[in-house]
Every structure is written in structure tokens, then in C-alpha cells.
PDB file of C-alpha atoms in Angstrom:
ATOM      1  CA  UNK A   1      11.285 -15.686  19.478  1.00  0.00           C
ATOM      2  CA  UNK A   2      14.901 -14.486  20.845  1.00  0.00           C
ATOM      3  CA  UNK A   3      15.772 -13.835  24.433  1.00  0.00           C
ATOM      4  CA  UNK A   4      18.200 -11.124  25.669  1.00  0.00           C
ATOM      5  CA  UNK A   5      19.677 -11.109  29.223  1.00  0.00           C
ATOM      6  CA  UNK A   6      20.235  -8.101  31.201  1.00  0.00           C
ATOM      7  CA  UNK A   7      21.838  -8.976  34.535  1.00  0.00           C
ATOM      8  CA  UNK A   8      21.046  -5.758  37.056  1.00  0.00           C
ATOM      9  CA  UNK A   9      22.159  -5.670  40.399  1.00  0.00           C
ATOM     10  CA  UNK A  10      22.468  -9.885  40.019  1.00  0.00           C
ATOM     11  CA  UNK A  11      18.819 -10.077  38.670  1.00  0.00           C
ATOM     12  CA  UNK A  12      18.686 -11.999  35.481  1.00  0.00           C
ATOM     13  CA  UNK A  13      16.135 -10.164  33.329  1.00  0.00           C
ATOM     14  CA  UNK A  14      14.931 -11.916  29.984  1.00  0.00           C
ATOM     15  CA  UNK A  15      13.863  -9.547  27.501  1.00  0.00           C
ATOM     16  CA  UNK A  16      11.290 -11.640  24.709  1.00  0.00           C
ATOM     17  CA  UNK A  17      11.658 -10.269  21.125  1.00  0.00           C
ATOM     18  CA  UNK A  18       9.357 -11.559  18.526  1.00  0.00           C
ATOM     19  CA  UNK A  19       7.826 -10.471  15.340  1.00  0.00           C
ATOM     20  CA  UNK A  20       4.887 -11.785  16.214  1.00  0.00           C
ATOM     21  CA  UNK A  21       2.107 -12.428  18.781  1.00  0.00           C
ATOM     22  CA  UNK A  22       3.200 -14.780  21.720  1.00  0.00           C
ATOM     23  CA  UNK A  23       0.534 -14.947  24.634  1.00  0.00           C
ATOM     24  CA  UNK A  24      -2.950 -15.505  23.228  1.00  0.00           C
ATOM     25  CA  UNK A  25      -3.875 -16.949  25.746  1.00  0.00           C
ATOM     26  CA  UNK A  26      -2.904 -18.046  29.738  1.00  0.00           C
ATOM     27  CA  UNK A  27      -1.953 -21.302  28.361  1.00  0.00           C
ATOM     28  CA  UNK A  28       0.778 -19.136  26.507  1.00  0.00           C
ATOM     29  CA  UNK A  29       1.653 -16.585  29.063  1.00  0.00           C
ATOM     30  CA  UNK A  30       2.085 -20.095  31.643  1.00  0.00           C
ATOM     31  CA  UNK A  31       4.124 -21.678  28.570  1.00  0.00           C
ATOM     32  CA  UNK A  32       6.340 -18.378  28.415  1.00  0.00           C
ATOM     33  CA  UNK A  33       6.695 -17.987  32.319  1.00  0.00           C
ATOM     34  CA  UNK A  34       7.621 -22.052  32.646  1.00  0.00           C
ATOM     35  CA  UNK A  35      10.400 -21.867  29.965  1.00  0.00           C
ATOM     36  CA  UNK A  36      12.154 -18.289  31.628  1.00  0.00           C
ATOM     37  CA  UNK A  37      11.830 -19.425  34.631  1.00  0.00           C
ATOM     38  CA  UNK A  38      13.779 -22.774  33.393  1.00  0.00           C
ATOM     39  CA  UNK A  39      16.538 -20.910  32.285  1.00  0.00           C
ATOM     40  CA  UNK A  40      17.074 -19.230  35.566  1.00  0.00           C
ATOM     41  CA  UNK A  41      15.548 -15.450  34.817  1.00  0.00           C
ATOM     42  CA  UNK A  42      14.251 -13.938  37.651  1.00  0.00           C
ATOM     43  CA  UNK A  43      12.090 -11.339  35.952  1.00  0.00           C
ATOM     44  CA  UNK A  44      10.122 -10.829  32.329  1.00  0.00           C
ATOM     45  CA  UNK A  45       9.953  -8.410  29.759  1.00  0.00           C
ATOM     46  CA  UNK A  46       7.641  -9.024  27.302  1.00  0.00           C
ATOM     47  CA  UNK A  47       6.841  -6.447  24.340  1.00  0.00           C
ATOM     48  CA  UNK A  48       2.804  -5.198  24.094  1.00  0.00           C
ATOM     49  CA  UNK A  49       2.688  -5.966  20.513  1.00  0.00           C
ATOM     50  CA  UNK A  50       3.870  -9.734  21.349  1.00  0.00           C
ATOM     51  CA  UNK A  51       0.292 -10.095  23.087  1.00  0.00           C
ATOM     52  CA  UNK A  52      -3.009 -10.431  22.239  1.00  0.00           C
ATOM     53  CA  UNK A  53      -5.123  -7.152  21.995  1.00  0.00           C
ATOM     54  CA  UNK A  54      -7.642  -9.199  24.147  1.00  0.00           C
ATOM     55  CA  UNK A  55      -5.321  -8.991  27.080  1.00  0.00           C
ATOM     56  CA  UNK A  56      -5.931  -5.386  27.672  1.00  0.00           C
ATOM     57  CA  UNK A  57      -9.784  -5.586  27.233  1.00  0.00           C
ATOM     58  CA  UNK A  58     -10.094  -6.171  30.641  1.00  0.00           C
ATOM     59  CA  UNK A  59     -13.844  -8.202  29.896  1.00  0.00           C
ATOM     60  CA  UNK A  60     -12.368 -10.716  28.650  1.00  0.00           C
ATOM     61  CA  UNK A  61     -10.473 -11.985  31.816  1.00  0.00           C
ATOM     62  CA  UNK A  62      -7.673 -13.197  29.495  1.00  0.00           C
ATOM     63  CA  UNK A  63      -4.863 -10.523  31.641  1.00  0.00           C
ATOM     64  CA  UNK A  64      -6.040 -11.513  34.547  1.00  0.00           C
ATOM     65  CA  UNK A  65      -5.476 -15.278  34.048  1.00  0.00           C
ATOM     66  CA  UNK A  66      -2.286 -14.145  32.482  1.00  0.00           C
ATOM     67  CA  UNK A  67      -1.346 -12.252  35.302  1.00  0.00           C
ATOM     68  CA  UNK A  68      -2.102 -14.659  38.117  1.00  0.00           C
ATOM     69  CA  UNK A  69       0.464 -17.182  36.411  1.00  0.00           C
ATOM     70  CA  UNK A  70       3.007 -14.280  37.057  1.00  0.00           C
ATOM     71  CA  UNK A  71       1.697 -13.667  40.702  1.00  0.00           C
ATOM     72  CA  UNK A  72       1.505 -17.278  41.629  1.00  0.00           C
ATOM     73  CA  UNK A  73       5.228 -18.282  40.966  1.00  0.00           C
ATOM     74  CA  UNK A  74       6.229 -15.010  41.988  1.00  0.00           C
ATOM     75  CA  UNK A  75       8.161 -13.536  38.644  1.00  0.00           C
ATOM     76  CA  UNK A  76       7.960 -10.349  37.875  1.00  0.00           C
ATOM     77  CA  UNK A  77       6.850  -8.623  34.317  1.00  0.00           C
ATOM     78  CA  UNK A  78       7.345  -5.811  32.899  1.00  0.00           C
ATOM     79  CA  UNK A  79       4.812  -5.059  29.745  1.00  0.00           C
ATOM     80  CA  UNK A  80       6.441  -2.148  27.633  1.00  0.00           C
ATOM     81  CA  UNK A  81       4.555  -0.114  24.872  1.00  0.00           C
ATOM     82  CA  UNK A  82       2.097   2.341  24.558  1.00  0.00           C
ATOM     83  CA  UNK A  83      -0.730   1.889  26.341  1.00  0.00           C
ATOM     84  CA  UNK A  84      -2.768   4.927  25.181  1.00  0.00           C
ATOM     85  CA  UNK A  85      -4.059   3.250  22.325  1.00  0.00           C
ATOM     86  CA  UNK A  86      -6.425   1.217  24.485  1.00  0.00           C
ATOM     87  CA  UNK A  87      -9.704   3.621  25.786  1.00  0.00           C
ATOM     88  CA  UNK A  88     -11.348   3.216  28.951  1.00  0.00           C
ATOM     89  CA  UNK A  89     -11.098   4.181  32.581  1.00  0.00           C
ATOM     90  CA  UNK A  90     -11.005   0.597  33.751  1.00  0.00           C
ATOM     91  CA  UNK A  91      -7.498  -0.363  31.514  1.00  0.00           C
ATOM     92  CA  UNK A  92      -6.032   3.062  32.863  1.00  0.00           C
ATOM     93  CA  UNK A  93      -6.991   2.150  36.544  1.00  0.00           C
ATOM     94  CA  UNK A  94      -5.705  -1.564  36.199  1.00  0.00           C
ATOM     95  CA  UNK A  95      -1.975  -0.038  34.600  1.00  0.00           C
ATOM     96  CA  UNK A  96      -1.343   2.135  37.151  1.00  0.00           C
ATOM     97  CA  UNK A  97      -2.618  -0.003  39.960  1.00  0.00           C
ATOM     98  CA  UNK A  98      -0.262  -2.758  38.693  1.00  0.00           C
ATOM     99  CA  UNK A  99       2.347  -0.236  38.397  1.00  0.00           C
ATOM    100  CA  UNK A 100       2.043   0.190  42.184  1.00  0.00           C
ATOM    101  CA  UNK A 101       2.673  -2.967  43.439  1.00  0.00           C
ATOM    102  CA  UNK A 102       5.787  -2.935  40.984  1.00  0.00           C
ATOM    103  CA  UNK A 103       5.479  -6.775  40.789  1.00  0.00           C
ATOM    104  CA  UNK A 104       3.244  -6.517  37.104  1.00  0.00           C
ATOM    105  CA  UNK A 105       5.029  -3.343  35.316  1.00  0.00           C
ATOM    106  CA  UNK A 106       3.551  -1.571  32.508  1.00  0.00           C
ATOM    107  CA  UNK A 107       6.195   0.889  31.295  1.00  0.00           C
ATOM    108  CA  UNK A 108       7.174   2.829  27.904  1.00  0.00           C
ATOM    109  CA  UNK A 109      10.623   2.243  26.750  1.00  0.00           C
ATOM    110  CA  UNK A 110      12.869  -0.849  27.673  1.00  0.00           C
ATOM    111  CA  UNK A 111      15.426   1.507  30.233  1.00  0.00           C
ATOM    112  CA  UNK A 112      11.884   2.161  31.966  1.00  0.00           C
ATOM    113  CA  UNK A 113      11.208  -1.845  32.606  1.00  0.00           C
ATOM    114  CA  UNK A 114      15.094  -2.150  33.294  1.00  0.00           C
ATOM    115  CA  UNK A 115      14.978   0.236  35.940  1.00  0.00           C
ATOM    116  CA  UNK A 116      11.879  -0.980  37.801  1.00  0.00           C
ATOM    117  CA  UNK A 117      12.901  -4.854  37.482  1.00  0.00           C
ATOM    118  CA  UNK A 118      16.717  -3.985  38.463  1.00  0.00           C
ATOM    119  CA  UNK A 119      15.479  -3.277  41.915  1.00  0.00           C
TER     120      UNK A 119
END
């Protein structure tokens, strides 16, 4: 796992690259959150194929949990990928409902999460 900074209008964004999965869980997504957050980034940007497919089946309560962790210490996240792969009205109603509150982000490219965490 690498992390990239992008500093935005003073905001210190970390971007996670990794070739492989890295929340499977809330444990994980609370593991990843704690260790940002140590190093003094403000927001996350995590990659869609860094998390478990589970996350965005929404039955299985794992995004919520994840998500929660986010809300609760107040750090933002921005998920990016392409979210069209996953069917299902309740998934599409759940991305762009988080997309309003702009505190959970689920964008396309990396200049999309940029943009909405830079604010």
C-alpha cells in the first residue's frame, strides 16, 4: 500500500494505492482511517477495487459499518471507480445520496474526488 498527498486549498488529501484489496471489513476501513488520520490527512481517497465487493451489496451492512467509522471521526472519503458494475436501485440510491452530503464521495476519475475533497 503507497500513499500520495495532494494538498488543496491547505487540505491534506491521502490518496491509497494498492494492488490489492484493503477494507474487507470495518475492522479494516477503522485500521485505514486510524493510520491517515495519524499522519495528519484530513480527507481519504480510497480506490473501489481496493475494497471488498461486499461493501457495495448493501445487505450485507459491511459499507455501512465502514462508513460510520468515516462519519464518526468526521474524515471525509472519496470512493473512485465505476460504480455501474454493481445492479440494483438500492446501491444507485445510496451513491448518489452519499454524494449529496459530499462528506462520503463516490466519484469516477481521481480530478473528480480532488475537486469535491479540495473544498
Amino acid at each position: 500500500m503507497q500513499i500520495k498527498s495532494h494538498d488543496i486549498n491547505t487540505i491534506k488529501i491521502a490518496e491509497v494505492v494498492s494492488d490489492e484489496a484493503i477494507i474487507k471489513s470495518a475492522q479494516d476501513g477503522l485500521d485505514l482511517l486510524g493510520n491517515i488520520y495519524y499522519q495528519g490527512f484530513d480527507k481519504i481517497i480510497v480506490y473501489e477495487e481496493n475494497i471488498t465487493p461486499e461493501f457495495f451489496d448493501l445487505k450485507t451492512k459491511i459499507a455501512g459499518d465502514i462508513l460510520q467509522k468515516f462519519s464518526n471521526y468526521r474524515v471525509s472519503l472519496a470512493i473512485v471507480g465505476n460504480f455501474e458494475k454493481y445492479p440494483g436501485k438500492s446501491i444507485r440510491d445510496f451513491i448518489f445520496e452519499s454524494n449529496k452530503t459530499r462528506h462520503i464521495n463516490f466519484t469516477e476519475t481521481l480530478e473528480e474526488a480532488l475537486e469535491r475533497l479540495g473544498r
